[in-house]
Amino acid sequence: MKEPFEEVLEQYTPMIHHIIHSLHIYKNQEYYLQEGMIALWEATVTFKAEKGAFTSYAYSTIRGKLLNYLKKEIRFSSAEEPSDETRLASIPYHESTIREDLEAYTQNLTENQRKWLVEYIINNKKIEEIARETGSTASAVKSWRRGALRNIKKMVY
């Protein structure tokens, strides 16, 4: 490629927009447009005419780079997002106020959801232990947990 990069960029910018649209990227489009432009520049530098047409090489280079950034973003965002249990466990409590706060949070919970909350938070028991002691299944206790966390979330957030 002997054309100035500005001309190549002008010619292939619609292709970058098409790739962004085909990958269903709706957030941070400007970021991905810039990454696509960088990939296009890399394609112009590494292109070898004997390997085939530049258009297909540019397309695969840009698409591949954008897919890699999407994967990294997904991995980063999922690693960054703490689970509901982690958030709940990270709430700092003082020994004197734990009972009062617990009562406030349990007002909207069912009896089984309260059992899970008290046994899990206060007594530090695992789901299997709670299931065994209450004569329930582990999946039932997990259901209690989901409901309890959902109700507590509504109160907190």
Short mmCIF file of C-alpha atoms in Angstrom, two decimals:
data_model
loop_
_atom_site.label_atom_id
_atom_site.label_comp_id
_atom_site.label_asym_id
_atom_site.label_seq_id
_atom_site.Cartn_x
_atom_site.Cartn_y
_atom_site.Cartn_z
CA MET A 1 0.00 0.00 0.00
CA LYS A 2 1.59 3.20 -1.16
CA GLU A 3 -1.38 5.51 -0.61
CA PRO A 4 -1.18 8.02 2.26
CA PHE A 5 -2.89 6.61 5.32
CA GLU A 6 -5.42 9.47 5.40
CA GLU A 7 -6.80 8.32 2.05
CA VAL A 8 -6.91 4.69 3.17
CA LEU A 9 -8.64 5.74 6.38
CA GLU A 10 -11.25 7.74 4.48
CA GLN A 11 -11.88 4.83 2.15
CA TYR A 12 -12.14 2.15 4.88
CA THR A 13 -13.92 4.06 7.68
CA PRO A 14 -17.33 2.81 6.47
CA MET A 15 -15.95 -0.74 6.74
CA ILE A 16 -14.95 -0.11 10.35
CA HIS A 17 -18.45 1.21 11.12
CA HIS A 18 -19.96 -1.86 9.43
CA ILE A 19 -17.83 -4.22 11.52
CA ILE A 20 -18.76 -2.38 14.73
CA HIS A 21 -22.43 -2.65 13.79
CA SER A 22 -22.15 -6.33 12.81
CA LEU A 23 -20.57 -7.13 16.19
CA HIS A 24 -23.50 -5.38 17.93
CA ILE A 25 -21.27 -2.88 19.69
CA TYR A 26 -23.45 -0.09 21.04
CA LYS A 27 -21.44 1.15 24.01
CA ASN A 28 -18.17 3.04 23.65
CA GLN A 29 -18.44 3.15 19.85
CA GLU A 30 -15.84 5.91 19.66
CA TYR A 31 -13.34 3.69 21.49
CA TYR A 32 -13.96 0.80 19.12
CA LEU A 33 -13.79 3.14 16.11
CA GLN A 34 -10.35 4.24 17.25
CA GLU A 35 -9.27 0.63 17.80
CA GLY A 36 -10.53 -0.16 14.30
CA MET A 37 -8.48 2.72 12.89
CA ILE A 38 -5.39 1.44 14.67
CA ALA A 39 -6.04 -2.04 13.29
CA LEU A 40 -6.40 -0.55 9.80
CA TRP A 41 -3.06 1.20 10.19
CA GLU A 42 -1.48 -2.07 11.35
CA ALA A 43 -3.00 -3.78 8.31
CA THR A 44 -1.43 -1.21 5.97
CA VAL A 45 1.96 -1.76 7.59
CA THR A 46 1.88 -5.59 7.60
CA PHE A 47 0.07 -6.18 4.28
CA LYS A 48 1.84 -8.31 1.68
CA ALA A 49 0.39 -8.06 -1.85
CA GLU A 50 1.30 -11.66 -2.71
CA LYS A 51 -1.02 -12.93 0.06
CA GLY A 52 -4.24 -11.57 -1.52
CA ALA A 53 -6.44 -8.49 -1.71
CA PHE A 54 -5.96 -5.69 0.82
CA THR A 55 -9.70 -5.28 1.40
CA SER A 56 -10.17 -8.80 2.79
CA TYR A 57 -6.94 -8.55 4.78
CA ALA A 58 -8.03 -5.22 6.30
CA TYR A 59 -11.49 -6.60 7.12
CA SER A 60 -10.15 -9.67 8.92
CA THR A 61 -7.49 -7.64 10.75
CA ILE A 62 -9.98 -5.02 11.99
CA ARG A 63 -12.64 -7.58 12.94
CA GLY A 64 -10.10 -9.75 14.76
CA LYS A 65 -8.72 -6.84 16.76
CA LEU A 66 -12.20 -5.62 17.74
CA LEU A 67 -13.20 -9.14 18.81
CA ASN A 68 -10.08 -9.36 20.98
CA TYR A 69 -10.95 -6.06 22.67
CA LEU A 70 -14.52 -7.22 23.22
CA LYS A 71 -13.27 -10.39 24.89
CA LYS A 72 -10.91 -8.42 27.12
CA GLU A 73 -13.66 -6.00 28.09
CA ILE A 74 -16.05 -8.84 28.97
CA ARG A 75 -13.37 -10.60 31.01
CA PHE A 76 -12.45 -7.38 32.81
CA SER A 77 -16.04 -6.38 33.57
CA SER A 78 -16.99 -9.82 34.91
CA ALA A 79 -13.87 -9.99 37.08
CA GLU A 80 -14.57 -6.52 38.40
CA GLU A 81 -18.22 -7.13 39.34
CA PRO A 82 -18.49 -8.66 42.85
CA SER A 83 -21.22 -11.19 43.54
CA ASP A 84 -24.27 -10.39 45.67
CA GLU A 85 -22.92 -12.52 48.50
CA THR A 86 -19.58 -10.70 48.41
CA ARG A 87 -21.34 -7.35 48.58
CA LEU A 88 -23.54 -8.51 51.44
CA ALA A 89 -20.59 -10.00 53.33
CA SER A 90 -18.53 -6.84 52.89
CA ILE A 91 -21.01 -4.63 54.73
CA PRO A 92 -19.19 -3.63 57.94
CA TYR A 93 -21.06 -4.44 61.14
CA HIS A 94 -20.38 -3.56 64.73
CA GLU A 95 -21.29 -6.24 67.24
CA SER A 96 -23.77 -3.99 69.06
CA THR A 97 -25.82 -3.05 66.02
CA ILE A 98 -25.82 -6.33 64.11
CA ARG A 99 -29.07 -7.58 65.67
CA GLU A 100 -30.89 -4.29 65.06
CA ASP A 101 -29.71 -4.11 61.46
CA LEU A 102 -30.52 -7.76 60.86
CA GLU A 103 -34.05 -7.25 62.15
CA ALA A 104 -34.51 -4.29 59.80
CA TYR A 105 -33.38 -6.35 56.81
CA THR A 106 -35.49 -9.38 57.72
CA GLN A 107 -38.82 -7.57 57.91
CA ASN A 108 -39.60 -8.23 54.24
CA LEU A 109 -38.22 -11.78 54.19
CA THR A 110 -40.09 -15.06 54.43
CA GLU A 111 -39.40 -17.40 57.32
CA ASN A 112 -37.12 -19.60 55.20
CA GLN A 113 -35.24 -16.59 53.85
CA ARG A 114 -34.68 -15.43 57.43
CA LYS A 115 -33.39 -18.88 58.35
CA TRP A 116 -30.88 -18.72 55.52
CA LEU A 117 -29.77 -15.21 56.45
CA VAL A 118 -29.26 -15.96 60.13
CA GLU A 119 -27.57 -19.31 59.59
CA TYR A 120 -25.35 -18.07 56.78
CA ILE A 121 -24.39 -14.64 58.12
CA ILE A 122 -24.48 -15.08 61.89
CA ASN A 123 -23.63 -18.77 62.28
CA ASN A 124 -21.40 -18.98 59.19
CA LYS A 125 -22.98 -22.21 57.95
CA LYS A 126 -22.80 -23.58 54.43
CA ILE A 127 -25.84 -24.23 52.26
CA GLU A 128 -25.58 -28.00 52.71
CA GLU A 129 -25.52 -27.64 56.50
CA ILE A 130 -28.58 -25.38 56.48
CA ALA A 131 -30.42 -27.82 54.21
CA ARG A 132 -29.58 -30.77 56.44
CA GLU A 133 -30.66 -28.97 59.63
CA THR A 134 -33.93 -27.71 58.16
CA GLY A 135 -34.78 -30.97 56.39
CA SER A 136 -34.69 -29.27 52.97
CA THR A 137 -32.68 -29.69 49.82
CA ALA A 138 -29.67 -27.60 48.90
CA SER A 139 -31.54 -26.22 45.88
CA ALA A 140 -34.38 -25.07 48.16
CA VAL A 141 -31.89 -23.24 50.40
CA LYS A 142 -30.32 -21.65 47.33
CA SER A 143 -33.79 -20.47 46.34
CA TRP A 144 -34.24 -18.93 49.80
CA ARG A 145 -30.87 -17.21 49.35
CA ARG A 146 -31.83 -15.76 45.93
CA GLY A 147 -35.10 -14.43 47.31
CA ALA A 148 -33.45 -13.00 50.40
CA LEU A 149 -30.72 -11.26 48.42
CA ARG A 150 -33.29 -9.86 45.98
CA ASN A 151 -35.41 -8.45 48.83
CA ILE A 152 -32.41 -7.04 50.68
CA LYS A 153 -31.15 -5.43 47.48
CA LYS A 154 -34.47 -3.65 47.09
CA MET A 155 -34.09 -2.24 50.58
CA VAL A 156 -30.43 -1.25 50.28
CA TYR A 157 -30.33 0.13 46.75
#
